[in-house]
XYZ file of C-alpha atoms in Angstrom:
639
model
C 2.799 -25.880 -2.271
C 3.213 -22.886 -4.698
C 7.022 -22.063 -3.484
C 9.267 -23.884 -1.605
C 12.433 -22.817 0.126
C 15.057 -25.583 1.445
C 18.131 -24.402 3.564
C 18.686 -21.215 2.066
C 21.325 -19.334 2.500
C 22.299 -15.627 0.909
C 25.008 -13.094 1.946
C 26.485 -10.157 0.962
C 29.851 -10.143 1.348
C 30.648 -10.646 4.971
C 27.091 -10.309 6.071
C 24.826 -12.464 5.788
C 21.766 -12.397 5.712
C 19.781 -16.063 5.505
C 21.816 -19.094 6.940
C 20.020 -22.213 5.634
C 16.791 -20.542 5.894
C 13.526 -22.834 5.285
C 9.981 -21.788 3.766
C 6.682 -23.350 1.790
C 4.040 -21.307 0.608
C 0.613 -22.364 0.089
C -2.047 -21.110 -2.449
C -4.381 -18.482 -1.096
C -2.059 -17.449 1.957
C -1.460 -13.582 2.703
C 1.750 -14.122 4.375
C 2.879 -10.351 6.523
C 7.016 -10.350 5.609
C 8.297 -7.964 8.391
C 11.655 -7.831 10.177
C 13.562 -4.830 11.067
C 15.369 -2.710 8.028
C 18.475 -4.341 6.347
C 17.365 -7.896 7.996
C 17.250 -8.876 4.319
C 13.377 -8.423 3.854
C 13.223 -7.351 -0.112
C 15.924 -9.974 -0.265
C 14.178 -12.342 -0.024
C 11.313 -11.279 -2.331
C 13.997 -10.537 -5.202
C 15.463 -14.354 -4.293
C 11.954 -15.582 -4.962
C 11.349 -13.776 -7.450
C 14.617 -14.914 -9.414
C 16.360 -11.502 -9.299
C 19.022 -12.861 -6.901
C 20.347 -16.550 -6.960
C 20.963 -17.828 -3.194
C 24.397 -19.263 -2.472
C 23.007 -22.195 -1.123
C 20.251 -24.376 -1.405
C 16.982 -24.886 -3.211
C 14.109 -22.664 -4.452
C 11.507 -25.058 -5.766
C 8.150 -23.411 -7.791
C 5.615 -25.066 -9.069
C 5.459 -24.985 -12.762
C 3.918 -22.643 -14.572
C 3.863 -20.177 -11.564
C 3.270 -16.592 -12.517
C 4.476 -14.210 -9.801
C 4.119 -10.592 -10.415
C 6.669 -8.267 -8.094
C 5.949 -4.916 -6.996
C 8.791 -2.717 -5.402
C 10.457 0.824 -4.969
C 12.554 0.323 -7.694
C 9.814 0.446 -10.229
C 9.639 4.173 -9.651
C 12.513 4.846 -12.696
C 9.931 3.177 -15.018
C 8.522 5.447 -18.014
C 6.258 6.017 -20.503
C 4.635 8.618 -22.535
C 1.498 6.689 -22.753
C -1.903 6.920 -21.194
C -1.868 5.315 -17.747
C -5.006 3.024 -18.738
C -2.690 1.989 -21.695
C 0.165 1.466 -19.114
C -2.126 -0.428 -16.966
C -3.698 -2.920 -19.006
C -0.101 -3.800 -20.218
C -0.748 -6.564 -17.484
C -3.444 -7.950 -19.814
C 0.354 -10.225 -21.097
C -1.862 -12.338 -23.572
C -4.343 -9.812 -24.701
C -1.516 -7.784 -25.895
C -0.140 -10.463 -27.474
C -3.304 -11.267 -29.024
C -3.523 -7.543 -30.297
C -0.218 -7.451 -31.677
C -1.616 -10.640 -33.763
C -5.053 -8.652 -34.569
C -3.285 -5.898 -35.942
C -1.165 -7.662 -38.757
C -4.418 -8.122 -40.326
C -5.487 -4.083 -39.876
C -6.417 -3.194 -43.693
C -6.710 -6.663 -45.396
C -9.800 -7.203 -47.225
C -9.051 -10.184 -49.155
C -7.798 -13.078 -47.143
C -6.566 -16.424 -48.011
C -8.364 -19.313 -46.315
C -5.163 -20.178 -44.155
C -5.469 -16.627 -43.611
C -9.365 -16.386 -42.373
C -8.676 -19.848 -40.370
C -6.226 -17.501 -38.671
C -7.837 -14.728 -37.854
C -11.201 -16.580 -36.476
C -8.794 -18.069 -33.932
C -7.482 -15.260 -33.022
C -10.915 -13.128 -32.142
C -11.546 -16.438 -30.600
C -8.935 -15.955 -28.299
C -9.368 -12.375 -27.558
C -13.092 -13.348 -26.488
C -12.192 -15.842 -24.684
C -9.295 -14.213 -22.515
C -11.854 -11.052 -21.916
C -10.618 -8.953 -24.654
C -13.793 -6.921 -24.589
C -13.775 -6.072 -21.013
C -10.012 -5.406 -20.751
C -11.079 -1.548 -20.692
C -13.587 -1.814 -17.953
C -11.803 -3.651 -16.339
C -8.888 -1.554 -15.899
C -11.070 1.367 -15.373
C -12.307 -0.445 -12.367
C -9.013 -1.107 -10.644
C -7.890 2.451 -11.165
C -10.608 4.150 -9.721
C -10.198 1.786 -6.706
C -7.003 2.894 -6.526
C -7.994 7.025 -6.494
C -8.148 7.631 -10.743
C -11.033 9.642 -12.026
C -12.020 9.281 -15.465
C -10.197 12.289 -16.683
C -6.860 10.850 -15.621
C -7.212 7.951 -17.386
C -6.162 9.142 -21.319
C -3.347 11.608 -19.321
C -0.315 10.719 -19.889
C 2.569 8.233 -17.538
C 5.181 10.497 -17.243
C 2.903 13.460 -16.539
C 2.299 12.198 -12.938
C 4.183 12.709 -9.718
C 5.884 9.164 -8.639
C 2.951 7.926 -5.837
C 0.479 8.539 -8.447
C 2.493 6.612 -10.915
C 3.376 3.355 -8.845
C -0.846 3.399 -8.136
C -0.799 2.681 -12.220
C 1.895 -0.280 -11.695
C -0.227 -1.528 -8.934
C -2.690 -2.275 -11.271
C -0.752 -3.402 -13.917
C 0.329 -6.079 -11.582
C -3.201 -6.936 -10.298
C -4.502 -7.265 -14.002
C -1.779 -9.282 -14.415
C -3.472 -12.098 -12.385
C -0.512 -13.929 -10.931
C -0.375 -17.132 -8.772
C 1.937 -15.354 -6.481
C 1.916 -11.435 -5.201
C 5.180 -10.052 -4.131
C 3.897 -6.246 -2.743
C 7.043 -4.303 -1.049
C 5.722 -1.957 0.672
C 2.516 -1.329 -1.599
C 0.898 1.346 1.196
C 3.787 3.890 0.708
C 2.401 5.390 -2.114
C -1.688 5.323 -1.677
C -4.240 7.479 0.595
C -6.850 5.859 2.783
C -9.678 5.309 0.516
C -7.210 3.179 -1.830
C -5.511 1.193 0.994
C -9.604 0.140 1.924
C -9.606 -0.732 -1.517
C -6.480 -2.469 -1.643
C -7.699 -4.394 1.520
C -11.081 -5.614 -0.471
C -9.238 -6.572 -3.403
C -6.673 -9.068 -1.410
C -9.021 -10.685 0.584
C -10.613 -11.792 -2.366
C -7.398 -12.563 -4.255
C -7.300 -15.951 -5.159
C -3.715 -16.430 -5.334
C -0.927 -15.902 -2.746
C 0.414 -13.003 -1.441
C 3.686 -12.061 0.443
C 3.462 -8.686 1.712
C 6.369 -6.273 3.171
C 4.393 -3.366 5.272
C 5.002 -1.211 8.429
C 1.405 -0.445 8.718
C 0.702 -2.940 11.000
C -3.673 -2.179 11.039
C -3.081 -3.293 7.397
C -1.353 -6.308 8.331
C -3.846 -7.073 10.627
C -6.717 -6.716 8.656
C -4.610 -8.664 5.943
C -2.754 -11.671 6.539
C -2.764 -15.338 7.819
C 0.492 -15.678 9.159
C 3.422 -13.937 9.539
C 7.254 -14.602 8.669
C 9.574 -12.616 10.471
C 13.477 -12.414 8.757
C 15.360 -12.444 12.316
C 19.081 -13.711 13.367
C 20.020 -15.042 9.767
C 16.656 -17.266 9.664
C 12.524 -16.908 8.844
C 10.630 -17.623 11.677
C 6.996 -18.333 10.904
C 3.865 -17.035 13.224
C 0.467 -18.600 12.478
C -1.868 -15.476 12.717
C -1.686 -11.511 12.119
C 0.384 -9.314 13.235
C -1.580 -8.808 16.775
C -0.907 -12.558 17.229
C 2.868 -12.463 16.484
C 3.076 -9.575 18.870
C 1.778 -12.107 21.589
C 3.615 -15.389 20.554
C 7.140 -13.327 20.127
C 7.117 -11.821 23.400
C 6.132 -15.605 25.027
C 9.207 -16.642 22.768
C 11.144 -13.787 23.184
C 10.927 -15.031 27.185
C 11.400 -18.425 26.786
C 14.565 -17.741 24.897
C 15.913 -15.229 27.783
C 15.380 -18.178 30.271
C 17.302 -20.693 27.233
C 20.009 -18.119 27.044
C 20.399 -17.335 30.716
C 20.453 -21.166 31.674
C 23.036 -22.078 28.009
C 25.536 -18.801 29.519
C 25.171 -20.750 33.378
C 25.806 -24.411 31.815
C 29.153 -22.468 29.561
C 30.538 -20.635 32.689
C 30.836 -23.956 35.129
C 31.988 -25.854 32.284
C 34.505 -23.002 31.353
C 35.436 -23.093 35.595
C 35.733 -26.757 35.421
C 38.247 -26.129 32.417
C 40.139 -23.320 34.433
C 40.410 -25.303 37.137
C 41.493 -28.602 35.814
C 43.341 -28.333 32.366
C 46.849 -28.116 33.807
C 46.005 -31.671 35.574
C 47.419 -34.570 33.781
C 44.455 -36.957 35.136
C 41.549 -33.964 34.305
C 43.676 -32.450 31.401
C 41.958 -35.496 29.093
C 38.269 -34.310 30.425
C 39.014 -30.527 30.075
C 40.163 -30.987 26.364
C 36.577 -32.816 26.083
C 34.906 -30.081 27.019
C 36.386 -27.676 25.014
C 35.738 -29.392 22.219
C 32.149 -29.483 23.467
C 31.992 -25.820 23.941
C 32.994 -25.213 20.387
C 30.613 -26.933 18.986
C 28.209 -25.718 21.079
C 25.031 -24.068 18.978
C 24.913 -20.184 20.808
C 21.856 -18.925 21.468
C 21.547 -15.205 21.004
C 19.478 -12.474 22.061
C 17.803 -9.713 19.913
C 20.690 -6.616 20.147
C 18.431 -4.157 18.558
C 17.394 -0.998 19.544
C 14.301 -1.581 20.812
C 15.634 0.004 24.389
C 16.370 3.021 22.714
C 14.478 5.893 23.009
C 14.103 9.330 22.223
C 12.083 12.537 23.074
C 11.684 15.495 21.940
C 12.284 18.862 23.689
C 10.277 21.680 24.091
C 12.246 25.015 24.653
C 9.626 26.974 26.445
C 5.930 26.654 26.573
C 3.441 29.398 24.512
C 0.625 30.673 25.312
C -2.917 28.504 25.345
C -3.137 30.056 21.248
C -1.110 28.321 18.979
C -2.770 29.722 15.611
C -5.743 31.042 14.329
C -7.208 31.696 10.555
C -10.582 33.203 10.045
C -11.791 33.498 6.522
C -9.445 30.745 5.007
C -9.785 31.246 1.011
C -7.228 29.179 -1.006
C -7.463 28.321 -5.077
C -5.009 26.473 -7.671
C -6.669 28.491 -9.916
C -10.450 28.651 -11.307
C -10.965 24.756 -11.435
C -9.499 23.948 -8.117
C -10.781 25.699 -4.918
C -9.126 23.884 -1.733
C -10.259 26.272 0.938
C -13.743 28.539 0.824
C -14.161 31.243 4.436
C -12.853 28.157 6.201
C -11.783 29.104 10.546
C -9.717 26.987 12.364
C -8.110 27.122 15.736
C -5.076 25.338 17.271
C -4.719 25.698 20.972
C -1.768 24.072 23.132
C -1.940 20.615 23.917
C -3.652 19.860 20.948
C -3.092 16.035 18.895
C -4.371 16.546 15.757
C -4.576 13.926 12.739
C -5.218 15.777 9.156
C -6.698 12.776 7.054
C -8.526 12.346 3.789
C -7.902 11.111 0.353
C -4.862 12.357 -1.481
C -5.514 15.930 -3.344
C -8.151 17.126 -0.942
C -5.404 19.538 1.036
C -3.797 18.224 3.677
C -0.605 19.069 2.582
C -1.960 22.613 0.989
C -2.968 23.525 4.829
C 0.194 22.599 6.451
C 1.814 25.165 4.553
C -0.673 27.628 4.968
C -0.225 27.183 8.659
C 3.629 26.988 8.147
C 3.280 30.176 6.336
C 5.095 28.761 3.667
C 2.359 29.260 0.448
C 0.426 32.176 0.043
C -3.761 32.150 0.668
C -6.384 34.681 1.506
C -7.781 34.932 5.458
C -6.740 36.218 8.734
C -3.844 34.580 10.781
C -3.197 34.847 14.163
C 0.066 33.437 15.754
C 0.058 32.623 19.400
C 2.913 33.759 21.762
C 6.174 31.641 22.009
C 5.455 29.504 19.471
C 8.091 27.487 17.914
C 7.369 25.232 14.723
C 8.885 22.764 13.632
C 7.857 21.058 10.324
C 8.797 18.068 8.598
C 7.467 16.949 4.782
C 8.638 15.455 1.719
C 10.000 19.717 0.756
C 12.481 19.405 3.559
C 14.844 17.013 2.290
C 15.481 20.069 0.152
C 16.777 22.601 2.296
C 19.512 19.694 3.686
C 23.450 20.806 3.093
C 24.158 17.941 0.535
C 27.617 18.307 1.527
C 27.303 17.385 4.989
C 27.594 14.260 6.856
C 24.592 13.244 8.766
C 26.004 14.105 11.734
C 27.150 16.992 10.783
C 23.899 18.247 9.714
C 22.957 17.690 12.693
C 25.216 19.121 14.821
C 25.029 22.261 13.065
C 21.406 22.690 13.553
C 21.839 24.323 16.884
C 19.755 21.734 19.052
C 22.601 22.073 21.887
C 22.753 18.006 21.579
C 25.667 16.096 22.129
C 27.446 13.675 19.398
C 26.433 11.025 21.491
C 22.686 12.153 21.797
C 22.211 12.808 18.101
C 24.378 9.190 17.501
C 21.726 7.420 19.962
C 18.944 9.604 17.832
C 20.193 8.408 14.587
C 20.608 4.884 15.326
C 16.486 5.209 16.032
C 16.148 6.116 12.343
C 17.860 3.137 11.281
C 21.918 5.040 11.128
C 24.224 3.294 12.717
C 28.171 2.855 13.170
C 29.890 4.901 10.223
C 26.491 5.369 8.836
C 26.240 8.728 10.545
C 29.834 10.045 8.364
C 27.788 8.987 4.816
C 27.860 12.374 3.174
C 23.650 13.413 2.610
C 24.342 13.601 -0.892
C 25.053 10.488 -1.539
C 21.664 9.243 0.157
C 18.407 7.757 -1.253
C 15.465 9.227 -1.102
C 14.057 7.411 1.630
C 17.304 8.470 3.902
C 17.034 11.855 3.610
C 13.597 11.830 4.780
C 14.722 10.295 7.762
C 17.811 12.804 8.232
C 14.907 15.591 7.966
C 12.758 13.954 10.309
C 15.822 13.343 12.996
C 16.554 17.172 12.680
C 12.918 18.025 13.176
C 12.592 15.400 16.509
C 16.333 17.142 17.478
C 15.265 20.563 18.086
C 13.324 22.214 20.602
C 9.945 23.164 18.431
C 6.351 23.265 20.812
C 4.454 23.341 17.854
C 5.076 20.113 14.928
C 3.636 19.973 11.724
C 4.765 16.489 10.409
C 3.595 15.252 7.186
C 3.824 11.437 6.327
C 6.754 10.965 9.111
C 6.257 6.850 8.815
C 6.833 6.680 5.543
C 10.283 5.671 5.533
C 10.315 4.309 9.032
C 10.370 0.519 9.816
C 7.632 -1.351 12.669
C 10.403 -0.333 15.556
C 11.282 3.233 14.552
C 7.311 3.901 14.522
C 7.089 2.395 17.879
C 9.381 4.739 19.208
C 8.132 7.772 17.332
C 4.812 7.074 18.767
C 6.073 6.671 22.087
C 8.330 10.249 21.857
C 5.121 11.934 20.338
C 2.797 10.185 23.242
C 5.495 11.831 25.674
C 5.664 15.274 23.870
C 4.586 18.226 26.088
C 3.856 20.328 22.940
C 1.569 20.444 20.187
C 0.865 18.567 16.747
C -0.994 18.264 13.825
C -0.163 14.988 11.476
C -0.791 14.165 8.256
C -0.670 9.866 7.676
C -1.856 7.300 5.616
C -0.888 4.667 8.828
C -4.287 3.743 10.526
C -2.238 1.727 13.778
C 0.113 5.335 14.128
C -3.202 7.448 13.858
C -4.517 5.499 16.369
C -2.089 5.810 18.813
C -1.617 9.176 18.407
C -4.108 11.645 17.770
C -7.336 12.654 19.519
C -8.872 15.238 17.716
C -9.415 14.591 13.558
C -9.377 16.578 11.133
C -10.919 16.495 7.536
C -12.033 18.614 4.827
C -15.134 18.850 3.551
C -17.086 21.528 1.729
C -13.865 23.762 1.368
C -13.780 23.844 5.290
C -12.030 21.865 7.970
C -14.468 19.240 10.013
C -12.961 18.329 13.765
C -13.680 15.627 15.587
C -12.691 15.190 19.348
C -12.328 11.061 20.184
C -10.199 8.267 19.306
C -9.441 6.748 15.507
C -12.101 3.985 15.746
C -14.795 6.706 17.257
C -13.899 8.754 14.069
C -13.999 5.988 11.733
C -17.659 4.934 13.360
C -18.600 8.850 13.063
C -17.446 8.892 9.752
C -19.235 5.187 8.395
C -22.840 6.737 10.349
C -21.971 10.422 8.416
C -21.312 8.645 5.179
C -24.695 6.246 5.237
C -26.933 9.505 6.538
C -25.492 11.664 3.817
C -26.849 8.825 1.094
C -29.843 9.161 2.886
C -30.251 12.656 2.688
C -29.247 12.608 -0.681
C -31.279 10.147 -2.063
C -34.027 11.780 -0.176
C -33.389 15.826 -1.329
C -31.747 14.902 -4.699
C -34.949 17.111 -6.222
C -36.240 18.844 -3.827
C -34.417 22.426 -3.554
C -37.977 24.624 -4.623
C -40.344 21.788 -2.730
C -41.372 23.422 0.593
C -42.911 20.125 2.088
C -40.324 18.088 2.515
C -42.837 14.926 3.825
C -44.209 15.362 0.466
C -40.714 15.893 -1.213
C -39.458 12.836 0.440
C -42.577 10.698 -0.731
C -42.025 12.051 -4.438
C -38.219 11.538 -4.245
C -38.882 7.604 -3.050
C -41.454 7.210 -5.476
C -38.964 8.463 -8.374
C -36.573 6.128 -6.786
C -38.996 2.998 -7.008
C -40.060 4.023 -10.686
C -36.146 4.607 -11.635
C -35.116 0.941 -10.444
C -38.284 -0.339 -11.971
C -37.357 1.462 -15.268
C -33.667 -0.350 -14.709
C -35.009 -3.920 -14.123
C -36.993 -3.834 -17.413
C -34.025 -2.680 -19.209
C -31.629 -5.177 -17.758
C -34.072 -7.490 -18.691
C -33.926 -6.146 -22.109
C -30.174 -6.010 -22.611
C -29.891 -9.645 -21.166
C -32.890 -10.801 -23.200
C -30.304 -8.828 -26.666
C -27.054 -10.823 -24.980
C -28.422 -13.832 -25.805
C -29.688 -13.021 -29.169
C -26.536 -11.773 -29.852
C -24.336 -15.178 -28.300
C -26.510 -17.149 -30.558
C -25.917 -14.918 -33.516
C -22.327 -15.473 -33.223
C -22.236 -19.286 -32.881
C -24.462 -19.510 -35.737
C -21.784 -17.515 -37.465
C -18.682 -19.553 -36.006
C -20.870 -23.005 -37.576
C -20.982 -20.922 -40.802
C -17.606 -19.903 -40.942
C -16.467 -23.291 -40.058
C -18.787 -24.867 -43.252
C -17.622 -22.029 -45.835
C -13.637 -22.951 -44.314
C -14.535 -26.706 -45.519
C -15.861 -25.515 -49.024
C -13.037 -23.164 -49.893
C -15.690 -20.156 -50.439
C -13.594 -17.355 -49.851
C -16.081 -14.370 -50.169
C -18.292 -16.354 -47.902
C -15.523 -16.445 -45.565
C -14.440 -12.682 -45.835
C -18.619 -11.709 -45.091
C -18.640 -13.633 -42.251
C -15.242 -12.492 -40.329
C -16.804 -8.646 -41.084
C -20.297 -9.837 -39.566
C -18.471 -11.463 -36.671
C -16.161 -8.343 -36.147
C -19.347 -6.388 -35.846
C -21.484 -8.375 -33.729
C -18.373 -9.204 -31.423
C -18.153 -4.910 -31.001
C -21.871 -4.705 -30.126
C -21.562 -7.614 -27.737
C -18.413 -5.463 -25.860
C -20.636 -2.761 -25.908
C -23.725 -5.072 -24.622
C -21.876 -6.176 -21.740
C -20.544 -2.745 -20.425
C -24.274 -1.565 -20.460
C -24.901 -4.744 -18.676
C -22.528 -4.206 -15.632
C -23.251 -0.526 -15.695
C -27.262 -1.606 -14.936
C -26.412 -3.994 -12.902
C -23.923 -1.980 -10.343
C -26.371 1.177 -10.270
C -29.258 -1.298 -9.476
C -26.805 -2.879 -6.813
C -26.256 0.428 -5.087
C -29.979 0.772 -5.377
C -30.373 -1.991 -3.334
C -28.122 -1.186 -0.441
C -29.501 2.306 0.235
């Protein structure tokens, strides 16, 4: 075992939250952490990570453990410097290593201590990967949605879900024993959660991993722990399979509980009945005494039988809104929309889905009316919109209450309505009186998103509204939105919420809007079968723009592609065939240096730590042409 937990137990205050709470963790286990909020979820990752010291109990970790925590919290981190700088600061012994290199910057005349030192030191930095610390976090942040360019731009200069991506992989180049990822989805589009997926099911270590997005659960973890009534109960499967085995124990316990509350009330009678009787007053004490002691089963209170709707006013007319000629530009470099159409009619379920910076958000607005853009609009008749995004928290009175902002909307809702409403989106009790500007982030999101589902709108334009919800909230949202009589167009990152959800998708492509009609697994089957015919046709037309016959265009273009991978083959040969030259080169040196060490010859020292320095640079450089030769030739191979 990695991590061990033994009787646990944590509060704050008067609540608590783990009661002598029990837990191993194995190496290589992807374990899904989930729970409803404030059930003491990131808790429990700070308590294992040695943030927070349980009251109770025993935490036992395996020595030299490395565990590497990612969470929310990590968004007030800053730095000027270049996120690939930021990013390999998870290379912990590299840098260390570098710091050493770099007290000997500028000396030309060392000491034999001195050139002893040094030798072990490039010896280190080989052998830790010092030379492929660059590619290597190139790698990881073009997984997670970098381009070249952004990699020498600067931290700070990045809006916060771009900036926990670089984190991400500071962590993950960090190689740790032990992944703690809170919520690591929040923050990254589609192509980098598929990405993220790849990476963890080849992670070597274990993971514990806090996520509403229940497809990425799925596709993600062996088992699931579930923080519930004070104590971690463990499921052996994903997240389908707890869904199963909790409603079989959620039964079983309703049976426990309803038989326990029949066994209490005729012992309670029995008690009634007999404790004023001196020859039954004995027995009665007994079993009150019994009763006490008693261990109480009790049933989930939650929410869960909440729901909530939302209302449509009046119904428009079968045109909900039209734009013909769609030009939009963030200046010269950055075209979004080129004489794109589109057309929303009533009844419509739309998902808007792509990679981060392709527009999504751009084209709500334009729809919304709330950015400027070139083209011809038409608005149908009685529509009513109703938008939520990230912009809205914005226009919130921070000097309200929640339920006073609310209430003041003009929804026509009752206190109770909106209270029942709020308690969906995780406000409960005196929660609703907090004032909104004293809220996180995160809570005004979900204030703008209650105001949105509270009024009366036939037309919804919501943009990441899971974000901040937990697994039950996004239940019920889907099940309100599944019920809606109006019309929608989404914009999310959660594959499960898509899923249940939308029927038409939406993605841009070529500076115009591509529909699909069909559910998310038809889509993402359209979209694999586009993807592999566009390589084909690519491959096959890369040249071929002036040739007339394509048979005899697609012939040339196959033969260039055989003659290109035979041209690579001979060169990796090459470069492999220089690798070794190169390897033996250097262990001549390191026999060299080791003989002039043991004669005291000092020049013959200094030559040799410059030739090593310079053949250790061309080997760096070797190997990157290497992997660059191998990969194309990879992707060769799989079209």
């Amino acid at each position: 075992m990695l991590i061990q937990l033994q009787n646990i137990s944590f509060d704050y205050g008067s609540k608590v939250i783990l009661e002598n709470a029990n837990w191993q963790i194995g190496k290589n286990e992807r374990v899904g952490l989930i729970g409803n909020n404030g059930t003491g979820k990131s808790t429990l990752l700070k308590i294992i990570n040695g943030d927070l010291k349980p009251q109770s109990g025993n935490i036992i970790i395996q020595k030299e453990i490395k565990i590497a925590y990612f969470h929310q919290d990590l968004l007030s981190y800053q730095s000027h410097l270049p996120i690939q700088e930021v990013a390999e600061l998870g290379f912990e012994n590299l840098q260390r290593i570098k710091k050493e290199l770099a007290t000997f910057q500028g000396k030309t005349n060392l000491s034999e201590k001195e050139a002893i030192e040094y030798s072990h030191i490039l010896h280190n930095f080989e052998n830790y990967g010092g030379y492929k610390m660059h590619a290597k976090s190139a790698e990881i942040l073009h997984g997670l949605g970098f381009t070249n360019k952004d990699l020498e731009k600067a931290f700070d200069t990045f809006s916060g879900g771009w900036r926990m991506r670089v984190l991400l992989a500071q962590l993950i180049l960090q190689e740790p024993d032990v992944l703690l990822l809170d919520e690591p989805t929040n923050h990254l589009d589609l192509p980098s959660i598929e990405w993220l997926e790849k990476y963890l099911i080849h992670f070597h270590g274990a993971a514990i991993i806090v996520s509403h997005d229940r497809y990425f659960l799925d596709r993600m973890v062996t088992s699931i722990v579930e923080v519930f009534q004070q104590d971690l109960h463990i499921y052996s499967g994903n997240y389908t399979f707890y869904e199963k085995e909790k409603a079989l124990r959620t039964e079983q316990l309703e049976r426990d509980y309803e038989n326990q509350q029949k066994y209490i009330a005729q012992q309670e009678r029995f008690v009634e009945r007999f404790r004023a009787k001196a020859s039954k007053a004995k027995q009665a004490q007994s079993i009150v005494k019994k009763l006490d002691k008693l261990e109480r089963i009790e049933l989930d209170e939650e929410v869960q039988h909440i729901n909530f709707q939302f209302s449509v006013a009046q119904e428009p007319g079968k045109l909900i809104c039209s734009i013909r000629d769609l030009c939009k530009d963030y200046g010269p470099d950055k075209t979004i929309f080129k004489n794109a159409n589109i057309e929303i009619n009533r009844g419509d379920k739309i998902a808007l889905i792509g990679a981060n910076g392709m527009g999504k958000s751009t084209l709500l607005k334009i729809i919304a009316e709330s950015t400027d853009y070139q083209g011809e609009r038409s608005g149908g008749h009685n529509v009513i919109l109703g938008m939520f995004a990230q912009h809205q928290v914005d226009v919130l009175n921070m000097e309200n209450s929640i339920i006073e902002e609310l209430l003041q909307d003009g929804n026509g809702k009752s206190e109770l309505e909106l209270r029942q409403l709020l308690g969906c989106f995780l406000f409960t009790g005196d929660d609703v009186h907090k004032k909104i500007k004293i809220l996180s982030g995160g809570e005004k999101s979900r204030v703008a998103l209650a105001k949105v589902i509270a009024g009366k709108s036939n037309f919804l334009l919501l943009d990441e509204p899971t974000n901040h919800l937990d697994l039950l909230s996004i239940d019920m949202l889907i099940r309100a939105l599944n019920d809606y009589q109006g019309t929608y167009i989404i914009v999310s990152h959660d594959r499960h919420f898509l899923s249940q959800t939308a029927r038409n998708f939406w993605h841009i492509e070529d500076y115009e809007i591509k529909s699909f009609q069909g559910s998310y697994t038809d889509w993402e089957k359209w979209m694999e079968a586009k993807i592999l015919q566009n390589n084909k046709t690519e491959l096959i037309n890369s040249d071929s723009k002036n040739n007339k016959d394509k048979k005899e265009s697609s012939y040339h273009e196959q033969r260039e592609a055989r003659k290109h991978k035979q041209r690579l083959q001979k060169k990796l040969v090459k470069v492999e065939k220089d690798i070794e030259i190169l390897e033996n080169s250097i262990q001549d040196l390191h026999t060299d240096l080791s003989n002039a060490q043991m004669n005291n010859q000092e020049e013959r020292i200094n030559d040799i730590l410059m030739q090593l320095e310079n053949k250790q640079k061309k080997q760096e450089q070797l190997n990157g042409e290497y992997e660059e030769i191998f990969e194309e030739l990879l992707l060769l191979e799989e079209e």
